[in-house]
Coordinates of C-alpha atoms in Angstrom, one line a residue:
Chain A
M10 CA -11.4 -29.7 -25.2
Q11 CA -9.8 -32.8 -25.5
S12 CA -10.4 -34.1 -22.5
Q13 CA -14.5 -34.1 -22.7
T14 CA -14.4 -35.9 -25.9
K15 CA -16.8 -39.2 -25.4
K16 CA -14.5 -41.5 -27.1
P17 CA -12.0 -43.3 -25.0
R18 CA -9.0 -41.2 -24.2
R19 CA -6.3 -42.4 -26.6
T20 CA -2.9 -43.4 -25.4
A21 CA -1.5 -40.0 -26.0
E22 CA -3.4 -38.1 -23.5
R23 CA -2.9 -40.6 -21.0
I24 CA 0.8 -40.2 -21.0
L25 CA 0.2 -36.4 -20.7
D26 CA -1.8 -36.8 -17.7
A27 CA 0.5 -39.4 -16.0
A28 CA 3.6 -37.2 -17.0
L29 CA 2.2 -34.4 -15.1
E30 CA 1.1 -35.8 -12.4
L31 CA 4.8 -37.2 -12.1
L32 CA 6.4 -34.0 -13.2
N33 CA 4.5 -32.3 -10.7
R34 CA 5.0 -34.3 -7.3
F35 CA 8.9 -35.0 -8.4
G36 CA 9.7 -32.6 -10.1
E37 CA 11.3 -32.1 -14.2
P38 CA 15.0 -33.5 -13.6
N39 CA 13.4 -36.1 -11.7
V40 CA 11.4 -37.5 -14.6
S41 CA 12.3 -39.6 -17.0
T42 CA 10.3 -41.2 -19.9
T43 CA 11.4 -44.6 -18.7
L44 CA 9.6 -43.9 -15.2
I45 CA 6.3 -42.1 -17.2
A46 CA 6.1 -45.6 -19.3
S47 CA 6.4 -47.9 -16.4
E48 CA 4.0 -45.8 -14.3
L49 CA 1.4 -45.9 -16.8
G50 CA 2.0 -50.1 -17.9
I51 CA 3.4 -49.2 -21.4
S52 CA 6.5 -50.2 -23.5
P53 CA 9.2 -47.1 -23.5
G54 CA 8.7 -47.9 -27.8
N55 CA 5.0 -46.9 -27.0
L56 CA 5.8 -44.2 -25.4
Y57 CA 8.6 -43.0 -28.2
Y58 CA 5.8 -43.6 -30.5
H59 CA 3.8 -40.9 -29.2
Y60 CA 6.7 -38.7 -27.9
P61 CA 10.1 -39.3 -29.0
A62 CA 11.7 -37.2 -26.6
K63 CA 10.8 -35.7 -23.3
E64 CA 11.1 -32.3 -24.4
T65 CA 8.5 -33.0 -27.4
L66 CA 6.0 -34.2 -23.9
I67 CA 7.0 -31.1 -21.8
N68 CA 6.0 -28.9 -25.1
A69 CA 2.8 -30.5 -25.6
L70 CA 1.7 -30.0 -21.6
Y71 CA 3.2 -26.4 -21.9
E72 CA 0.3 -26.3 -25.0
R73 CA -1.9 -27.3 -23.1
Y74 CA -1.2 -24.8 -19.9
E75 CA -1.0 -22.2 -22.5
Q76 CA -4.3 -22.9 -23.4
A77 CA -5.7 -23.2 -20.2
L78 CA -3.6 -19.8 -18.9
A79 CA -5.2 -17.8 -22.2
E80 CA -9.1 -19.1 -21.1
R81 CA -8.3 -17.5 -17.7
L82 CA -6.6 -14.3 -19.0
G83 CA -9.7 -14.2 -21.6
T84 CA -11.4 -12.8 -18.9
A85 CA -9.5 -10.1 -17.5
P86 CA -11.7 -7.2 -19.2
D87 CA -15.0 -8.3 -17.2
V88 CA -13.7 -8.3 -14.0
D89 CA -15.8 -5.1 -12.1
S90 CA -15.3 -5.8 -8.5
L91 CA -13.0 -7.3 -5.8
E92 CA -15.5 -10.4 -5.4
A93 CA -14.3 -10.8 -9.7
A94 CA -10.6 -9.4 -8.9
W95 CA -10.5 -12.8 -6.4
H96 CA -12.6 -15.2 -9.0
F97 CA -10.1 -14.1 -11.4
F98 CA -6.8 -14.8 -9.5
Q99 CA -7.8 -17.6 -7.9
Q100 CA -8.0 -19.4 -11.6
L101 CA -5.0 -17.9 -12.0
F102 CA -3.6 -19.6 -9.8
E103 CA -5.2 -22.7 -10.1
V104 CA -3.9 -22.7 -13.5
A105 CA -0.4 -22.1 -11.5
W106 CA -1.1 -25.2 -9.4
Q107 CA -1.7 -27.8 -12.1
Y108 CA 1.1 -26.5 -13.6
R109 CA 3.2 -26.2 -10.8
F110 CA 6.6 -28.6 -12.4
L111 CA 7.0 -25.5 -14.8
Y112 CA 6.8 -22.7 -12.4
R113 CA 9.2 -24.9 -9.9
D114 CA 11.8 -25.7 -12.9
L115 CA 11.1 -22.9 -14.8
N116 CA 14.6 -21.6 -15.4
D117 CA 16.2 -24.4 -16.2
L118 CA 13.2 -25.5 -18.7
L119 CA 13.7 -21.9 -20.2
S120 CA 17.8 -22.3 -20.4
K121 CA 17.5 -26.0 -22.6
N122 CA 14.3 -25.2 -24.4
R123 CA 13.9 -22.9 -27.3
M124 CA 10.2 -23.5 -27.7
L125 CA 9.5 -22.8 -24.2
E126 CA 12.1 -19.6 -23.9
A127 CA 10.3 -17.7 -26.9
R128 CA 6.4 -18.8 -25.9
F129 CA 6.7 -18.2 -21.9
Q130 CA 7.9 -14.8 -22.7
A131 CA 4.6 -14.0 -24.7
A132 CA 2.8 -15.7 -21.9
L133 CA 4.9 -13.1 -19.5
E134 CA 3.1 -10.6 -21.4
R135 CA -0.2 -11.2 -22.1
K136 CA -0.2 -11.9 -18.1
G137 CA 0.7 -8.2 -17.6
R138 CA -1.7 -7.0 -20.5
A139 CA -4.1 -9.2 -18.3
V140 CA -3.6 -7.5 -15.0
E141 CA -3.5 -4.5 -16.1
A142 CA -7.1 -4.8 -17.6
V143 CA -8.1 -6.3 -13.9
V144 CA -6.9 -2.8 -12.4
D145 CA -8.5 -0.9 -15.2
G146 CA -12.0 -3.1 -14.5
L147 CA -11.7 -1.9 -11.0
V148 CA -11.3 1.4 -11.2
R149 CA -14.0 1.5 -13.7
A150 CA -16.4 0.2 -11.5
H151 CA -14.9 2.5 -8.6
A152 CA -13.8 0.1 -6.7
M153 CA -10.2 1.6 -6.5
T154 CA -8.5 4.6 -7.7
I155 CA -4.5 4.8 -8.4
A156 CA -2.4 7.1 -9.7
P157 CA -1.3 6.8 -13.5
A158 CA 2.4 6.8 -12.6
E159 CA 1.6 4.1 -9.9
R160 CA -0.5 1.8 -12.1
A161 CA 2.3 0.4 -14.4
P162 CA 4.8 -0.5 -11.5
L163 CA 1.8 -2.0 -9.7
V164 CA 1.2 -4.0 -12.3
Q165 CA 4.8 -5.7 -12.3
C166 CA 4.5 -6.4 -9.4
L167 CA 1.3 -8.2 -9.5
V168 CA 2.7 -10.3 -12.2
V169 CA 5.6 -11.3 -10.0
V170 CA 3.5 -12.5 -7.1
A171 CA 0.9 -14.1 -9.7
S172 CA 3.9 -16.2 -11.1
H173 CA 6.4 -17.0 -7.8
W174 CA 4.0 -17.2 -5.1
L175 CA 4.3 -20.4 -5.6
N176 CA 7.4 -20.9 -5.9
H177 CA 7.9 -18.9 -2.5
E178 CA 5.8 -21.6 -0.7
Y179 CA 7.8 -24.0 -2.1
A180 CA 11.1 -22.8 -0.8
R181 CA 9.3 -22.0 2.8
D182 CA 8.5 -25.8 2.9
P183 CA 9.5 -28.1 0.6
R184 CA 8.5 -31.5 1.5
H185 CA 5.0 -30.1 1.9
A186 CA 3.7 -26.8 0.4
L187 CA 3.2 -28.4 -3.0
E188 CA 1.2 -31.6 -2.3
P189 CA -2.2 -31.7 -3.2
E190 CA -3.9 -31.7 0.3
R191 CA -2.5 -28.2 0.4
A192 CA -3.7 -27.1 -2.4
E193 CA -7.0 -25.1 -1.2
A194 CA -5.0 -23.2 1.5
T195 CA -2.3 -22.3 -0.4
L196 CA -4.4 -20.8 -3.5
T197 CA -6.8 -18.9 -0.7
R198 CA -3.3 -17.3 0.7
A199 CA -1.9 -16.8 -2.8
V200 CA -5.0 -14.5 -4.2
Y201 CA -5.5 -12.8 -0.6
H202 CA -1.9 -11.8 -0.4
L203 CA -1.6 -10.8 -4.2
L204 CA -5.3 -8.8 -3.7
T205 CA -3.7 -7.0 -0.8
L206 CA -1.4 -5.3 -3.0
L207 CA -4.3 -3.5 -4.3
Q208 CA -5.7 -2.7 -0.6
P209 CA -4.4 0.8 -0.5
Y210 CA -6.3 1.7 -3.3
L211 CA -9.5 -0.3 -3.3
G212 CA -12.6 1.5 -2.0
E213 CA -14.3 1.2 1.7
P214 CA -16.3 -1.4 0.1
A215 CA -13.9 -3.4 -1.8
R216 CA -11.6 -3.2 1.1
Q217 CA -14.1 -5.2 3.7
Q218 CA -15.1 -7.3 0.5
L219 CA -11.4 -8.1 0.8
Q220 CA -11.3 -8.7 4.5
A221 CA -13.9 -10.3 4.7
R222 CA -12.0 -13.0 3.1
A223 CA -9.0 -13.5 5.0
P224 CA -7.6 -16.5 5.8
A225 CA -8.1 -17.4 9.5
R226 CA -4.7 -17.4 10.3
P227 CA -3.2 -15.4 7.0
T228 CA 0.6 -16.0 7.9
A229 CA 0.6 -18.2 10.7
Q230 CA 3.1 -20.6 8.6
L231 CA 4.7 -17.9 6.9
P232 CA 8.2 -16.5 7.7
Chain B
M2 CA 36.8 -12.0 5.8
Q3 CA 38.6 -14.6 3.9
S4 CA 38.9 -12.9 1.0
Q5 CA 40.4 -9.6 2.2
T6 CA 43.4 -12.0 4.0
K7 CA 46.8 -10.8 3.0
K8 CA 48.3 -13.9 1.9
P9 CA 47.9 -15.2 -1.6
R10 CA 44.5 -16.7 -1.4
R11 CA 43.8 -20.4 -1.3
T12 CA 43.1 -22.5 -4.0
A13 CA 40.1 -23.8 -2.0
E14 CA 38.9 -20.0 -2.3
R15 CA 40.0 -19.8 -6.0
I16 CA 37.7 -22.6 -6.4
L17 CA 34.8 -21.1 -5.4
D18 CA 35.1 -18.1 -7.2
A19 CA 35.7 -19.7 -10.3
A20 CA 32.8 -21.9 -9.6
L21 CA 30.6 -19.4 -8.9
E22 CA 31.0 -17.2 -12.0
L23 CA 30.2 -20.4 -14.2
L24 CA 27.2 -21.2 -12.0
N25 CA 26.0 -17.8 -12.7
R26 CA 26.7 -17.6 -16.1
F27 CA 25.5 -21.2 -17.2
G28 CA 23.1 -22.2 -14.5
E29 CA 23.8 -25.0 -11.9
P30 CA 22.3 -28.3 -13.7
N31 CA 24.9 -27.0 -16.6
V32 CA 28.1 -26.9 -14.5
S33 CA 30.3 -30.2 -13.7
T34 CA 33.4 -29.8 -11.4
T35 CA 35.3 -31.5 -14.5
L36 CA 34.3 -27.8 -16.2
I37 CA 34.8 -25.8 -12.9
A38 CA 39.1 -27.7 -13.0
S39 CA 39.1 -27.2 -16.7
E40 CA 38.6 -23.5 -16.4
L41 CA 41.0 -23.2 -13.5
G42 CA 43.6 -25.2 -15.3
I43 CA 43.8 -27.6 -12.3
S44 CA 43.7 -31.4 -12.3
P45 CA 40.5 -33.0 -11.0
G46 CA 41.4 -34.4 -8.3
N47 CA 43.4 -31.7 -6.8
L48 CA 39.4 -30.0 -7.0
Y49 CA 38.1 -33.5 -5.6
Y50 CA 41.0 -32.9 -2.9
H51 CA 39.3 -29.3 -1.7
Y52 CA 35.6 -30.4 -2.7
P53 CA 34.9 -34.0 -3.1
A54 CA 31.6 -33.4 -4.6
K55 CA 29.5 -30.7 -6.2
E56 CA 27.6 -30.7 -3.6
T57 CA 30.4 -29.6 -1.0
L58 CA 31.6 -26.5 -3.3
I59 CA 27.8 -25.8 -3.7
N60 CA 27.1 -25.8 0.1
A61 CA 30.6 -23.9 0.3
L62 CA 29.7 -21.0 -1.7
Y63 CA 26.0 -21.4 0.1
E64 CA 28.2 -20.3 3.2
R65 CA 29.9 -17.4 2.1
Y66 CA 26.0 -16.2 0.6
E67 CA 24.3 -16.7 4.0
Q68 CA 27.2 -14.4 5.0
A69 CA 26.7 -11.7 2.8
L70 CA 22.9 -12.1 3.6
A71 CA 23.6 -12.1 7.4
E72 CA 25.8 -8.7 7.2
R73 CA 23.2 -6.8 5.2
L74 CA 20.1 -8.4 6.8
G75 CA 21.3 -7.0 9.9
T76 CA 21.4 -3.1 9.0
A77 CA 17.7 -3.4 8.9
P78 CA 16.8 -2.1 12.3
D79 CA 19.0 1.1 11.2
V80 CA 16.4 2.3 8.2
D81 CA 15.0 5.7 9.4
S82 CA 14.5 7.3 5.8
L83 CA 13.1 6.1 2.2
E84 CA 16.8 6.7 1.2
A85 CA 17.8 4.3 3.6
A86 CA 15.4 1.0 3.1
W87 CA 16.2 1.8 -0.7
H88 CA 19.9 1.3 0.8
F89 CA 19.0 -1.9 2.1
F90 CA 17.2 -3.3 -0.5
Q91 CA 19.9 -2.4 -2.9
Q92 CA 22.3 -4.2 -0.6
L93 CA 19.6 -7.0 -0.3
F94 CA 19.5 -7.0 -4.5
E95 CA 23.2 -7.2 -4.5
V96 CA 24.0 -10.2 -2.7
A97 CA 20.6 -11.8 -4.9
W98 CA 22.5 -10.9 -8.0
Q99 CA 25.8 -12.3 -6.9
Y100 CA 24.4 -15.4 -5.8
R101 CA 22.2 -15.9 -8.8
F102 CA 22.6 -19.0 -9.5
L103 CA 21.0 -19.9 -6.1
Y104 CA 17.9 -18.3 -7.1
R105 CA 17.8 -19.7 -10.9
D106 CA 17.3 -23.2 -9.6
L107 CA 16.7 -22.6 -6.0
N108 CA 13.9 -25.6 -6.5
D109 CA 15.8 -27.8 -8.1
L110 CA 19.0 -27.5 -5.6
L111 CA 16.5 -27.7 -2.6
S112 CA 15.1 -30.9 -3.6
K113 CA 18.3 -32.6 -3.7
N114 CA 20.3 -31.0 -1.0
R115 CA 18.8 -31.0 2.8
M116 CA 21.5 -28.6 4.4
L117 CA 20.1 -26.3 1.5
E118 CA 16.7 -27.3 2.8
A119 CA 17.1 -26.5 6.2
R120 CA 19.1 -23.1 6.1
F121 CA 17.5 -21.7 3.2
Q122 CA 14.0 -21.9 5.3
A123 CA 16.0 -20.4 8.5
A124 CA 17.3 -17.8 5.8
L125 CA 13.9 -17.2 4.6
E126 CA 12.7 -16.0 8.0
R127 CA 15.4 -14.0 8.6
K128 CA 14.8 -12.0 5.2
G129 CA 11.2 -11.9 6.8
R130 CA 12.0 -10.2 10.3
A131 CA 14.7 -7.5 8.7
V132 CA 12.1 -6.8 6.0
E133 CA 9.4 -6.1 9.1
A134 CA 11.8 -4.1 10.7
V135 CA 12.4 -1.6 7.9
V136 CA 9.1 -1.4 7.7
D137 CA 8.8 -0.6 11.6
G138 CA 11.4 1.6 11.1
L139 CA 9.9 4.1 8.3
V140 CA 6.2 3.8 10.8
R141 CA 8.7 4.9 13.6
A142 CA 10.6 7.9 11.4
H143 CA 6.9 9.0 10.6
A144 CA 8.0 8.2 6.9
M145 CA 4.9 6.1 6.6
T146 CA 1.8 4.5 7.9
I147 CA 0.0 1.5 8.1
A148 CA -3.0 -0.2 9.7
P149 CA -1.3 -3.4 11.9
A150 CA -3.3 -5.6 9.6
E151 CA -2.1 -4.9 6.6
R152 CA 1.7 -5.2 8.0
A153 CA 1.9 -9.2 7.4
P154 CA 0.7 -9.5 4.4
L155 CA 2.7 -6.5 2.7
V156 CA 6.2 -7.8 4.4
Q157 CA 4.9 -11.4 2.8
C158 CA 4.5 -9.5 -0.6
L159 CA 7.6 -7.6 -0.1
V160 CA 10.0 -11.3 0.4
V161 CA 8.2 -12.5 -2.4
V162 CA 9.2 -9.7 -4.7
A163 CA 12.8 -9.0 -3.2
S164 CA 13.7 -13.1 -3.6
H165 CA 11.8 -13.8 -7.3
W166 CA 12.3 -10.8 -8.9
L167 CA 15.8 -11.6 -10.7
N168 CA 14.1 -14.6 -11.5
H169 CA 10.9 -12.7 -13.1
E170 CA 13.7 -10.9 -15.1
Y171 CA 15.0 -14.3 -16.2
A172 CA 11.8 -15.8 -17.6
R173 CA 11.2 -12.0 -19.5
D174 CA 14.4 -12.5 -21.0
P175 CA 16.7 -15.7 -20.3
R176 CA 19.3 -14.8 -22.6
H177 CA 19.9 -11.3 -21.6
A178 CA 18.8 -10.5 -18.2
L179 CA 21.0 -12.1 -15.8
E180 CA 24.2 -11.0 -18.0
P181 CA 26.7 -8.4 -16.2
E182 CA 26.3 -6.0 -18.1
R183 CA 22.6 -5.3 -17.3
A184 CA 23.6 -5.5 -13.3
E185 CA 23.0 -2.1 -12.8
A186 CA 19.9 -1.5 -14.4
T187 CA 18.1 -4.3 -13.0
L188 CA 18.9 -3.7 -9.7
T189 CA 17.7 -0.1 -10.0
R190 CA 14.4 -1.3 -11.4
A191 CA 14.2 -4.5 -8.9
V192 CA 14.7 -1.7 -6.0
Y193 CA 12.1 0.4 -7.4
H194 CA 9.1 -1.9 -8.1
L195 CA 9.4 -3.5 -4.2
L196 CA 9.7 0.1 -3.0
T197 CA 6.6 1.2 -4.7
L198 CA 4.9 -1.5 -3.0
L199 CA 5.4 1.1 -0.4
Q200 CA 4.1 3.9 -2.0
P201 CA 0.5 4.2 -0.9
Y202 CA 2.2 4.1 2.9
L203 CA 4.8 6.7 2.6
G204 CA 4.3 10.4 3.7
E205 CA 4.3 13.1 1.3
P206 CA 8.3 13.7 1.5
A207 CA 9.5 10.1 1.3
R208 CA 7.2 9.4 -2.1
Q209 CA 8.9 12.1 -3.6
Q210 CA 12.1 10.7 -2.9
L211 CA 11.0 7.7 -4.2
Q212 CA 9.8 9.2 -7.2
A213 CA 12.7 10.8 -7.8
R214 CA 14.4 8.1 -7.7
A215 CA 12.2 6.1 -10.7
P216 CA 14.1 4.5 -13.2
A217 CA 14.2 7.1 -16.5
R218 CA 12.0 4.3 -18.0
P219 CA 10.9 2.0 -15.8
T220 CA 9.0 -0.7 -17.3
A221 CA 10.1 0.2 -20.8
Q222 CA 11.2 -4.0 -21.8
L223 CA 8.6 -4.7 -19.1
P224 CA 5.8 -7.0 -20.3

C-alpha cells in the first residue's frame, strides 16, 4: 500500500491525509481546497496541480475508503465464531470511523457526485453480501440458528446499523460524538449494539461471549 | 392545526408548503430562498418579510415536524398488539417521509443550526422513550417476551433503523428512492424490516401477523 512505501510520502498523499483529517473534523461542506492548502503550507496552485477540483480529491479519498472496506469485507467468509464476528464488525466500523466524513454528509455527496453515487451503491451491495457471509459462517459453526425467511431482513437491518450507527451517535451529540478521543467507546458501543441483533439467534456459548463484551454502561449516554 | 383553519391559507404557510416540497425534492443545500420565492411567484422581499433567513424557514418547518412527531409518539403507550405496533411505526415513517429533507441532510443541518442541534437531541430521546413504551406494551399484552438486559440495546437499534432506513434507501438508489411514487412501497418495506427485529421475541400469533404483512418481494431491490 502507498502509505507503507519507504520513499518519502509524495505530496499527493500528504494532501489526502490532511484533507481527510479536515473533512472528518469539519464536515465536507465546510472544507475548501484553500483551507487544505493552507493547512499543509503549500500554495493553492500546488494543490490544484495534484487535484484540479475538490471532487477529484474526494474521489481519491473514496478510492482509499473502498480499498480499506474491500480488505475488511474480504475476511467475512472466515467468520466462524462470535469473537470473529465481533472482530469483523469492529474492523468495519473502524473504516467507517476513519472516513466518517463520507457517512456524515453521504446524501449530499451522493446527490452531487456521480462517481460516488454509482460506486457507493456497489459498495453497499458488497457490504450486504459480506454480512450475509458472516451470518452463514455463524450458522455453519453452530454458533447460531435462523429460519431462512428471517435471514434476509436481518441482514438488511445489520447493514443499516453498520452504515448509520455513527450518524446516530452524531445526531445525539454533534459536538462530541465523532471526536477522536471518543473513538474507542463509540466503536465498542457500535459493535455491541449491532451484535445484539443476532442475540436471539445465538446458542448459549456465543450469547455468553457477547454478554461478556457488553460495554460497562452500554446505554448510559443514549436516549 | 393551522392547515385546517377555514381562513384562506396565509402566505407564511404557503411559503412553508412550497419550501418543504422543494427541499424534499432537491435537498437542503440545493434550495435557496430565491428558488422558493420564484416557485411561488412572489417577490424575494415578500418571502424575506415572513422568513428573514433560510434558517428561519427551516426552523419553522422543523417546528411542524416536531409537532407531527409528538402527535405520533404520543400514541406509543396505547400499543397492545403487533397490528398496533405496525400502525405506530408506519405513522412514524410517514412523518420521516414528509420531512425527508431533514434526515437526508441531517448532519449538515445539525452542524450549522444550533436550534436544530438541541431540539433534535431532545426529539431523539422522546423517540427512544416511545419505542420503549411500544416494546413494553407488547410485553404487557403477551405479544412478546424479552429479557430485561436485551431491551435497551434492542430499543436503540429500533431507533437507528426508524431514523435511518430512508437514508439507507436513498444511498442505495439516490435518483429514485425518495420520489413520491415510491412512498408506499418504501414505507411498507421500512416498517416490515424494523418489526423483523422484534420477530425472535414475538409469540406465535404476533409472528404470524407480521409474516402476513411481509412485502411480496421484501428484499428484491435490496443489496
